Amino acid sequence: MQAFNKTQQYKVTQANENQRIDNFLITYMKSAPRKHIYKLIRTGQVRVNSKRIKPFYKLKVEDIIRIPPYIGKELLDVKVDSVQKNNFLKRIIYEDNNLLIFNKPTNLSVHSGSKLGFGLIDIARKVVLKNERIDLLHRLDKETSGCIVLTKNLRTLRKMQDQMKNRAIIKKYICLVFGKWKYKDGIMKTSIVRNKKKHSIETNFEKINEYKNFTLMGVTLITGKYHQIRQHCYKLGHPIVGDKKYKYGRSLPQAKINTINRIFLHSKEIVFKDVDSNKKIKVKSPIPEDLKNFIKEID
């Protein structure tokens, strides 16, 4: 278990230069929940060069990071048995020396802090042991399934983050929404509010199939904001089936809930450039059986 009985002092080297302090702490305090790490930053318990900092502060070589003592229930020593290890390895749908792509099942959190107590990243760090470090490039909601990228070293993490920043990574999803889609295919723009700040979002929508009370949509993210697809569909009057938060009061009959007790949102494809060769790589995740079965029911 990663626990700190006394205050830690960490001197930043080139390996962590330009890394955000929150991302550094998430890796350094491997088993600590994100919410606790952000609390440490927010309350000034974590300091850099004796000064309070924001989560987005970027580290400089020779910065001195003060990390307070921490032992608590939030820390968890994740024990991964052979079954969990094999299940994890079976769900790796792409891997090279720099990263891997995991086919995340529904109801698995990517971070610790859930009722389960641990997340995908905790399991990955126990299973993939031969690497410098394992980091999540992005996140998926707990109920959302499909492609998620984990990097194996800081260099790859930074290069992939640059690709995301420059919109060079293409992330495609499939979702089922309530109602018959009433818009043309193409990029749609709107704004959402997150932490009292307004954010512009862009999403490309493409109708795949239409049913009596539903529409199957292909969705490509242009921007990448919190709950973007879910919020955008909701604002367009077509909430995603199974979404418990953005739903306009729409819900499925009990018989259908028993068939699909999750959100119908799946990360089906990701396209990016290899960080060494610059070659384009496309990875696909098959649609889960529960989603395919639900489509058969409504067809």
mmCIF file of N, CA and C in Angstrom, residues 140-250:
data_model
loop_
_atom_site.group_PDB
_atom_site.id
_atom_site.type_symbol
_atom_site.label_atom_id
_atom_site.label_comp_id
_atom_site.label_asym_id
_atom_site.label_seq_id
_atom_site.Cartn_x
_atom_site.Cartn_y
_atom_site.Cartn_z
ATOM 1 N N LEU A 140 -13.181 7.191 -19.666
ATOM 2 C CA LEU A 140 -14.535 6.818 -20.073
ATOM 3 C C LEU A 140 -15.374 6.739 -18.812
ATOM 4 N N ASP A 141 -16.641 7.119 -18.919
ATOM 5 C CA ASP A 141 -17.536 6.977 -17.773
ATOM 6 C C ASP A 141 -17.647 5.509 -17.378
ATOM 7 N N LYS A 142 -18.026 5.280 -16.143
ATOM 8 C CA LYS A 142 -18.097 3.914 -15.612
ATOM 9 C C LYS A 142 -18.949 2.991 -16.485
ATOM 10 N N GLU A 143 -20.128 3.467 -16.921
ATOM 11 C CA GLU A 143 -21.034 2.603 -17.682
ATOM 12 C C GLU A 143 -20.691 2.528 -19.166
ATOM 13 N N THR A 144 -19.857 3.444 -19.656
ATOM 14 C CA THR A 144 -19.478 3.440 -21.068
ATOM 15 C C THR A 144 -18.420 2.375 -21.322
ATOM 16 N N SER A 145 -18.590 1.626 -22.384
ATOM 17 C CA SER A 145 -17.651 0.550 -22.724
ATOM 18 C C SER A 145 -16.797 0.956 -23.922
ATOM 19 N N GLY A 146 -15.747 0.140 -24.177
ATOM 20 C CA GLY A 146 -14.975 0.329 -25.399
ATOM 21 C C GLY A 146 -13.543 0.775 -25.222
ATOM 22 N N CYS A 147 -12.993 1.352 -26.284
ATOM 23 C CA CYS A 147 -11.561 1.677 -26.379
ATOM 24 C C CYS A 147 -11.115 2.725 -25.368
ATOM 25 N N ILE A 148 -10.069 2.395 -24.629
ATOM 26 C CA ILE A 148 -9.436 3.375 -23.754
ATOM 27 C C ILE A 148 -7.927 3.156 -23.816
ATOM 28 N N VAL A 149 -7.171 4.251 -23.889
ATOM 29 C CA VAL A 149 -5.724 4.190 -24.112
ATOM 30 C C VAL A 149 -4.966 4.348 -22.803
ATOM 31 N N LEU A 150 -4.006 3.448 -22.569
ATOM 32 C CA LEU A 150 -3.099 3.542 -21.428
ATOM 33 C C LEU A 150 -1.675 3.614 -21.960
ATOM 34 N N THR A 151 -0.917 4.610 -21.523
ATOM 35 C CA THR A 151 0.465 4.763 -21.988
ATOM 36 C C THR A 151 1.428 4.108 -21.010
ATOM 37 N N LYS A 152 2.612 3.722 -21.520
ATOM 38 C CA LYS A 152 3.577 2.963 -20.729
ATOM 39 C C LYS A 152 4.776 3.780 -20.264
ATOM 40 N N ASN A 153 4.886 5.022 -20.712
ATOM 41 C CA ASN A 153 5.999 5.872 -20.282
ATOM 42 C C ASN A 153 5.611 7.330 -20.456
ATOM 43 N N LEU A 154 6.328 8.201 -19.782
ATOM 44 C CA LEU A 154 5.984 9.625 -19.775
ATOM 45 C C LEU A 154 6.134 10.244 -21.159
ATOM 46 N N ARG A 155 7.145 9.834 -21.894
ATOM 47 C CA ARG A 155 7.357 10.370 -23.248
ATOM 48 C C ARG A 155 6.135 10.116 -24.123
ATOM 49 N N THR A 156 5.633 8.890 -24.089
ATOM 50 C CA THR A 156 4.455 8.550 -24.890
ATOM 51 C C THR A 156 3.232 9.318 -24.416
ATOM 52 N N LEU A 157 3.071 9.425 -23.104
ATOM 53 C CA LEU A 157 1.937 10.173 -22.558
ATOM 54 C C LEU A 157 1.926 11.595 -23.096
ATOM 55 N N ARG A 158 3.087 12.250 -23.077
ATOM 56 C CA ARG A 158 3.163 13.639 -23.545
ATOM 57 C C ARG A 158 2.886 13.751 -25.038
ATOM 58 N N LYS A 159 3.452 12.824 -25.819
ATOM 59 C CA LYS A 159 3.246 12.874 -27.266
ATOM 60 C C LYS A 159 1.784 12.615 -27.625
ATOM 61 N N MET A 160 1.158 11.692 -26.919
ATOM 62 C CA MET A 160 -0.254 11.407 -27.175
ATOM 63 C C MET A 160 -1.142 12.557 -26.706
ATOM 64 N N GLN A 161 -0.762 13.195 -25.611
ATOM 65 C CA GLN A 161 -1.500 14.375 -25.152
ATOM 66 C C GLN A 161 -1.406 15.498 -26.175
ATOM 67 N N ASP A 162 -0.235 15.621 -26.816
ATOM 68 C CA ASP A 162 -0.074 16.622 -27.876
ATOM 69 C C ASP A 162 -0.993 16.306 -29.054
ATOM 70 N N GLN A 163 -1.103 15.029 -29.397
ATOM 71 C CA GLN A 163 -2.011 14.638 -30.479
ATOM 72 C C GLN A 163 -3.452 14.993 -30.129
ATOM 73 N N MET A 164 -3.832 14.762 -28.878
ATOM 74 C CA MET A 164 -5.191 15.106 -28.448
ATOM 75 C C MET A 164 -5.413 16.611 -28.522
ATOM 76 N N LYS A 165 -4.422 17.356 -28.057
ATOM 77 C CA LYS A 165 -4.521 18.818 -28.057
ATOM 78 C C LYS A 165 -4.676 19.353 -29.477
ATOM 79 N N ASN A 166 -3.982 18.720 -30.428
ATOM 80 C CA ASN A 166 -4.026 19.148 -31.830
ATOM 81 C C ASN A 166 -5.135 18.451 -32.619
ATOM 82 N N ARG A 167 -5.991 17.731 -31.916
ATOM 83 C CA ARG A 167 -7.133 17.027 -32.513
ATOM 84 C C ARG A 167 -6.698 16.017 -33.575
ATOM 85 N N ALA A 168 -5.542 15.394 -33.346
ATOM 86 C CA ALA A 168 -5.026 14.389 -34.281
ATOM 87 C C ALA A 168 -5.518 12.991 -33.927
ATOM 88 N N ILE A 169 -6.111 12.840 -32.745
ATOM 89 C CA ILE A 169 -6.675 11.552 -32.342
ATOM 90 C C ILE A 169 -8.177 11.570 -32.623
ATOM 91 N N ILE A 170 -8.644 10.565 -33.339
ATOM 92 C CA ILE A 170 -10.068 10.469 -33.682
ATOM 93 C C ILE A 170 -10.713 9.412 -32.791
ATOM 94 N N LYS A 171 -11.741 9.813 -32.062
ATOM 95 C CA LYS A 171 -12.463 8.884 -31.192
ATOM 96 C C LYS A 171 -13.913 8.777 -31.668
ATOM 97 N N LYS A 172 -14.285 7.555 -32.064
ATOM 98 C CA LYS A 172 -15.627 7.323 -32.587
ATOM 99 C C LYS A 172 -16.444 6.472 -31.618
ATOM 100 N N TYR A 173 -17.703 6.839 -31.480
ATOM 101 C CA TYR A 173 -18.613 6.154 -30.562
ATOM 102 C C TYR A 173 -19.873 5.724 -31.312
ATOM 103 N N ILE A 174 -20.609 4.835 -30.684
ATOM 104 C CA ILE A 174 -21.937 4.484 -31.159
ATOM 105 C C ILE A 174 -22.891 4.634 -29.980
ATOM 106 N N CYS A 175 -24.070 5.216 -30.232
ATOM 107 C CA CYS A 175 -25.048 5.372 -29.153
ATOM 108 C C CYS A 175 -26.453 5.225 -29.715
ATOM 109 N N LEU A 176 -27.359 4.858 -28.850
ATOM 110 C CA LEU A 176 -28.774 4.756 -29.206
ATOM 111 C C LEU A 176 -29.514 5.842 -28.450
ATOM 112 N N VAL A 177 -30.251 6.674 -29.191
ATOM 113 C CA VAL A 177 -30.956 7.787 -28.554
ATOM 114 C C VAL A 177 -32.466 7.587 -28.663
ATOM 115 N N PHE A 178 -33.180 8.257 -27.777
ATOM 116 C CA PHE A 178 -34.641 8.233 -27.821
ATOM 117 C C PHE A 178 -35.138 9.077 -28.998
ATOM 118 N N GLY A 179 -36.182 8.605 -29.648
ATOM 119 C CA GLY A 179 -36.828 9.367 -30.707
ATOM 120 C C GLY A 179 -36.170 9.199 -32.066
ATOM 121 N N LYS A 180 -36.849 9.722 -33.097
ATOM 122 C CA LYS A 180 -36.299 9.724 -34.451
ATOM 123 C C LYS A 180 -35.462 10.990 -34.640
ATOM 124 N N TRP A 181 -34.196 10.790 -34.952
ATOM 125 C CA TRP A 181 -33.238 11.897 -35.071
ATOM 126 C C TRP A 181 -33.729 12.914 -36.092
ATOM 127 N N LYS A 182 -33.816 14.166 -35.683
ATOM 128 C CA LYS A 182 -34.436 15.176 -36.539
ATOM 129 C C LYS A 182 -33.443 16.164 -37.146
ATOM 130 N N TYR A 183 -32.171 15.783 -37.175
ATOM 131 C CA TYR A 183 -31.155 16.684 -37.718
ATOM 132 C C TYR A 183 -30.391 16.016 -38.857
ATOM 133 N N LYS A 184 -29.754 16.828 -39.693
ATOM 134 C CA LYS A 184 -28.907 16.306 -40.763
ATOM 135 C C LYS A 184 -27.585 15.810 -40.179
ATOM 136 N N ASP A 185 -26.956 14.881 -40.892
ATOM 137 C CA ASP A 185 -25.629 14.428 -40.487
ATOM 138 C C ASP A 185 -24.638 15.585 -40.568
ATOM 139 N N GLY A 186 -23.676 15.591 -39.664
ATOM 140 C CA GLY A 186 -22.637 16.618 -39.711
ATOM 141 C C GLY A 186 -22.243 17.112 -38.336
ATOM 142 N N ILE A 187 -21.360 18.104 -38.326
ATOM 143 C CA ILE A 187 -20.849 18.665 -37.075
ATOM 144 C C ILE A 187 -21.863 19.637 -36.487
ATOM 145 N N MET A 188 -22.139 19.471 -35.216
ATOM 146 C CA MET A 188 -23.056 20.366 -34.516
ATOM 147 C C MET A 188 -22.327 21.008 -33.345
ATOM 148 N N LYS A 189 -22.660 22.266 -33.097
ATOM 149 C CA LYS A 189 -21.992 23.033 -32.048
ATOM 150 C C LYS A 189 -23.001 23.489 -30.996
ATOM 151 N N THR A 190 -22.555 23.528 -29.766
ATOM 152 C CA THR A 190 -23.357 24.090 -28.679
ATOM 153 C C THR A 190 -22.404 24.440 -27.546
ATOM 154 N N SER A 191 -22.935 24.739 -26.392
ATOM 155 C CA SER A 191 -22.077 25.025 -25.233
ATOM 156 C C SER A 191 -22.643 24.311 -24.012
ATOM 157 N N ILE A 192 -21.760 23.974 -23.097
ATOM 158 C CA ILE A 192 -22.154 23.340 -21.840
ATOM 159 C C ILE A 192 -21.473 24.080 -20.698
ATOM 160 N N VAL A 193 -22.013 23.919 -19.506
ATOM 161 C CA VAL A 193 -21.437 24.573 -18.330
ATOM 162 C C VAL A 193 -20.824 23.512 -17.435
ATOM 163 N N ARG A 194 -19.582 23.737 -17.040
ATOM 164 C CA ARG A 194 -18.859 22.816 -16.156
ATOM 165 C C ARG A 194 -18.114 23.649 -15.124
ATOM 166 N N ASN A 195 -18.382 23.399 -13.846
ATOM 167 C CA ASN A 195 -17.756 24.169 -12.765
ATOM 168 C C ASN A 195 -17.963 25.671 -12.955
ATOM 169 N N LYS A 196 -19.198 26.030 -13.333
ATOM 170 C CA LYS A 196 -19.625 27.420 -13.500
ATOM 171 C C LYS A 196 -18.959 28.121 -14.683
ATOM 172 N N LYS A 197 -18.262 27.366 -15.531
ATOM 173 C CA LYS A 197 -17.626 27.940 -16.714
ATOM 174 C C LYS A 197 -18.300 27.398 -17.970
ATOM 175 N N LYS A 198 -18.468 28.273 -18.945
ATOM 176 C CA LYS A 198 -19.107 27.897 -20.199
ATOM 177 C C LYS A 198 -18.057 27.365 -21.173
ATOM 178 N N HIS A 199 -18.340 26.213 -21.782
ATOM 179 C CA HIS A 199 -17.404 25.597 -22.720
ATOM 180 C C HIS A 199 -18.110 25.327 -24.047
ATOM 181 N N SER A 200 -17.473 25.713 -25.153
ATOM 182 C CA SER A 200 -17.998 25.399 -26.478
ATOM 183 C C SER A 200 -17.635 23.961 -26.830
ATOM 184 N N ILE A 201 -18.579 23.243 -27.425
ATOM 185 C CA ILE A 201 -18.307 21.863 -27.827
ATOM 186 C C ILE A 201 -18.723 21.650 -29.279
ATOM 187 N N GLU A 202 -18.043 20.706 -29.934
ATOM 188 C CA GLU A 202 -18.360 20.323 -31.307
ATOM 189 C C GLU A 202 -18.393 18.803 -31.392
ATOM 190 N N THR A 203 -19.436 18.290 -32.005
ATOM 191 C CA THR A 203 -19.614 16.845 -32.121
ATOM 192 C C THR A 203 -20.140 16.523 -33.509
ATOM 193 N N ASN A 204 -19.591 15.491 -34.132
ATOM 194 C CA ASN A 204 -20.081 15.056 -35.439
ATOM 195 C C ASN A 204 -21.064 13.892 -35.256
ATOM 196 N N PHE A 205 -22.271 14.070 -35.770
ATOM 197 C CA PHE A 205 -23.314 13.051 -35.656
ATOM 198 C C PHE A 205 -23.630 12.448 -37.022
ATOM 199 N N GLU A 206 -23.793 11.130 -37.070
ATOM 200 C CA GLU A 206 -24.152 10.434 -38.300
ATOM 201 C C GLU A 206 -25.189 9.360 -37.982
ATOM 202 N N LYS A 207 -26.334 9.445 -38.632
ATOM 203 C CA LYS A 207 -27.398 8.468 -38.382
ATOM 204 C C LYS A 207 -27.035 7.129 -39.017
ATOM 205 N N ILE A 208 -27.079 6.068 -38.210
ATOM 206 C CA ILE A 208 -26.769 4.721 -38.698
ATOM 207 C C ILE A 208 -28.042 3.966 -39.054
ATOM 208 N N ASN A 209 -29.026 4.020 -38.159
ATOM 209 C CA ASN A 209 -30.288 3.307 -38.389
ATOM 210 C C ASN A 209 -31.390 3.944 -37.558
ATOM 211 N N GLU A 210 -32.609 3.808 -38.044
ATOM 212 C CA GLU A 210 -33.762 4.401 -37.362
ATOM 213 C C GLU A 210 -34.770 3.308 -37.028
ATOM 214 N N TYR A 211 -35.315 3.399 -35.819
ATOM 215 C CA TYR A 211 -36.308 2.431 -35.353
ATOM 216 C C TYR A 211 -37.574 3.197 -34.964
ATOM 217 N N LYS A 212 -38.577 2.492 -34.480
ATOM 218 C CA LYS A 212 -39.859 3.130 -34.175
ATOM 219 C C LYS A 212 -39.712 4.265 -33.167
ATOM 220 N N ASN A 213 -39.012 4.000 -32.068
ATOM 221 C CA ASN A 213 -38.888 5.014 -31.015
ATOM 222 C C ASN A 213 -37.444 5.399 -30.702
ATOM 223 N N PHE A 214 -36.508 4.919 -31.533
ATOM 224 C CA PHE A 214 -35.087 5.142 -31.251
ATOM 225 C C PHE A 214 -34.316 5.415 -32.543
ATOM 226 N N THR A 215 -33.101 5.962 -32.387
ATOM 227 C CA THR A 215 -32.185 6.125 -33.520
ATOM 228 C C THR A 215 -30.787 5.703 -33.091
ATOM 229 N N LEU A 216 -30.150 4.883 -33.928
ATOM 230 C CA LEU A 216 -28.772 4.462 -33.673
ATOM 231 C C LEU A 216 -27.844 5.453 -34.358
ATOM 232 N N MET A 217 -26.935 6.048 -33.571
ATOM 233 C CA MET A 217 -26.078 7.117 -34.073
ATOM 234 C C MET A 217 -24.597 6.760 -33.981
ATOM 235 N N GLY A 218 -23.854 7.189 -35.010
ATOM 236 C CA GLY A 218 -22.401 7.174 -34.943
ATOM 237 C C GLY A 218 -21.950 8.569 -34.547
ATOM 238 N N VAL A 219 -21.061 8.660 -33.580
ATOM 239 C CA VAL A 219 -20.657 9.961 -33.037
ATOM 240 C C VAL A 219 -19.133 10.062 -33.013
ATOM 241 N N THR A 220 -18.613 11.185 -33.503
ATOM 242 C CA THR A 220 -17.173 11.447 -33.449
ATOM 243 C C THR A 220 -16.937 12.738 -32.683
ATOM 244 N N LEU A 221 -16.076 12.669 -31.690
ATOM 245 C CA LEU A 221 -15.768 13.862 -30.904
ATOM 246 C C LEU A 221 -14.836 14.786 -31.682
ATOM 247 N N ILE A 222 -15.185 16.060 -31.732
ATOM 248 C CA ILE A 222 -14.279 17.075 -32.285
ATOM 249 C C ILE A 222 -13.548 17.737 -31.120
ATOM 250 N N THR A 223 -14.326 18.228 -30.166
ATOM 251 C CA THR A 223 -13.752 18.662 -28.889
ATOM 252 C C THR A 223 -13.916 17.501 -27.911
ATOM 253 N N GLY A 224 -13.356 17.631 -26.738
ATOM 254 C CA GLY A 224 -13.461 16.541 -25.769
ATOM 255 C C GLY A 224 -13.730 17.057 -24.374
ATOM 256 N N LYS A 225 -14.978 17.356 -24.084
ATOM 257 C CA LYS A 225 -15.351 17.900 -22.782
ATOM 258 C C LYS A 225 -16.091 16.853 -21.942
ATOM 259 N N TYR A 226 -16.259 17.178 -20.676
ATOM 260 C CA TYR A 226 -16.899 16.287 -19.704
ATOM 261 C C TYR A 226 -18.308 15.902 -20.147
ATOM 262 N N HIS A 227 -18.582 14.598 -20.262
ATOM 263 C CA HIS A 227 -19.899 14.080 -20.647
ATOM 264 C C HIS A 227 -20.384 14.709 -21.953
ATOM 265 N N GLN A 228 -19.464 14.991 -22.876
ATOM 266 C CA GLN A 228 -19.835 15.753 -24.068
ATOM 267 C C GLN A 228 -20.939 15.103 -24.892
ATOM 268 N N ILE A 229 -20.776 13.839 -25.234
ATOM 269 C CA ILE A 229 -21.781 13.178 -26.078
ATOM 270 C C ILE A 229 -23.126 13.121 -25.362
ATOM 271 N N ARG A 230 -23.095 12.771 -24.101
ATOM 272 C CA ARG A 230 -24.326 12.649 -23.323
ATOM 273 C C ARG A 230 -25.047 13.995 -23.229
ATOM 274 N N GLN A 231 -24.283 15.047 -22.946
ATOM 275 C CA GLN A 231 -24.897 16.369 -22.809
ATOM 276 C C GLN A 231 -25.384 16.904 -24.152
ATOM 277 N N HIS A 232 -24.604 16.653 -25.209
ATOM 278 C CA HIS A 232 -24.992 17.180 -26.517
ATOM 279 C C HIS A 232 -26.279 16.517 -27.010
ATOM 280 N N CYS A 233 -26.364 15.197 -26.863
ATOM 281 C CA CYS A 233 -27.600 14.498 -27.254
ATOM 282 C C CYS A 233 -28.792 15.005 -26.447
ATOM 283 N N TYR A 234 -28.572 15.211 -25.172
ATOM 284 C CA TYR A 234 -29.617 15.712 -24.274
ATOM 285 C C TYR A 234 -30.098 17.093 -24.724
ATOM 286 N N LYS A 235 -29.160 17.975 -25.058
ATOM 287 C CA LYS A 235 -29.523 19.334 -25.461
ATOM 288 C C LYS A 235 -30.242 19.358 -26.805
ATOM 289 N N LEU A 236 -29.993 18.339 -27.625
ATOM 290 C CA LEU A 236 -30.661 18.254 -28.924
ATOM 291 C C LEU A 236 -32.036 17.594 -28.829
ATOM 292 N N GLY A 237 -32.415 17.194 -27.619
ATOM 293 C CA GLY A 237 -33.719 16.576 -27.420
ATOM 294 C C GLY A 237 -33.747 15.086 -27.669
ATOM 295 N N HIS A 238 -32.553 14.482 -27.752
ATOM 296 C CA HIS A 238 -32.447 13.038 -27.985
ATOM 297 C C HIS A 238 -31.522 12.405 -26.948
ATOM 298 N N PRO A 239 -31.965 12.307 -25.688
ATOM 299 C CA PRO A 239 -31.095 11.708 -24.664
ATOM 300 C C PRO A 239 -30.744 10.264 -24.995
ATOM 301 N N ILE A 240 -29.591 9.828 -24.516
ATOM 302 C CA ILE A 240 -29.123 8.469 -24.792
ATOM 303 C C ILE A 240 -29.886 7.466 -23.931
ATOM 304 N N VAL A 241 -30.254 6.369 -24.536
ATOM 305 C CA VAL A 241 -30.954 5.297 -23.824
ATOM 306 C C VAL A 241 -30.095 4.802 -22.654
ATOM 307 N N GLY A 242 -30.714 4.720 -21.486
ATOM 308 C CA GLY A 242 -30.013 4.226 -20.302
ATOM 309 C C GLY A 242 -29.258 5.279 -19.521
ATOM 310 N N ASP A 243 -29.231 6.520 -20.020
ATOM 311 C CA ASP A 243 -28.534 7.587 -19.298
ATOM 312 C C ASP A 243 -29.391 8.021 -18.114
ATOM 313 N N LYS A 244 -28.864 7.842 -16.919
ATOM 314 C CA LYS A 244 -29.638 8.148 -15.710
ATOM 315 C C LYS A 244 -29.551 9.625 -15.314
ATOM 316 N N LYS A 245 -28.637 10.365 -15.933
ATOM 317 C CA LYS A 245 -28.443 11.764 -15.544
ATOM 318 C C LYS A 245 -29.079 12.735 -16.532
ATOM 319 N N TYR A 246 -28.806 12.554 -17.807
ATOM 320 C CA TYR A 246 -29.330 13.457 -18.837
ATOM 321 C C TYR A 246 -30.449 12.719 -19.575
ATOM 322 N N LYS A 247 -31.705 12.901 -19.112
ATOM 323 C CA LYS A 247 -32.743 12.011 -19.646
ATOM 324 C C LYS A 247 -34.118 12.625 -19.879
ATOM 325 N N TYR A 248 -34.407 13.851 -19.507
ATOM 326 C CA TYR A 248 -35.723 14.458 -19.743
ATOM 327 C C TYR A 248 -36.868 13.614 -19.204
ATOM 328 N N GLY A 249 -36.626 12.816 -18.194
ATOM 329 C CA GLY A 249 -37.672 11.984 -17.630
ATOM 330 C C GLY A 249 -37.979 10.739 -18.433
ATOM 331 N N ARG A 250 -37.285 10.569 -19.565
ATOM 332 C CA ARG A 250 -37.535 9.380 -20.382
ATOM 333 C C ARG A 250 -36.842 8.174 -19.771
#
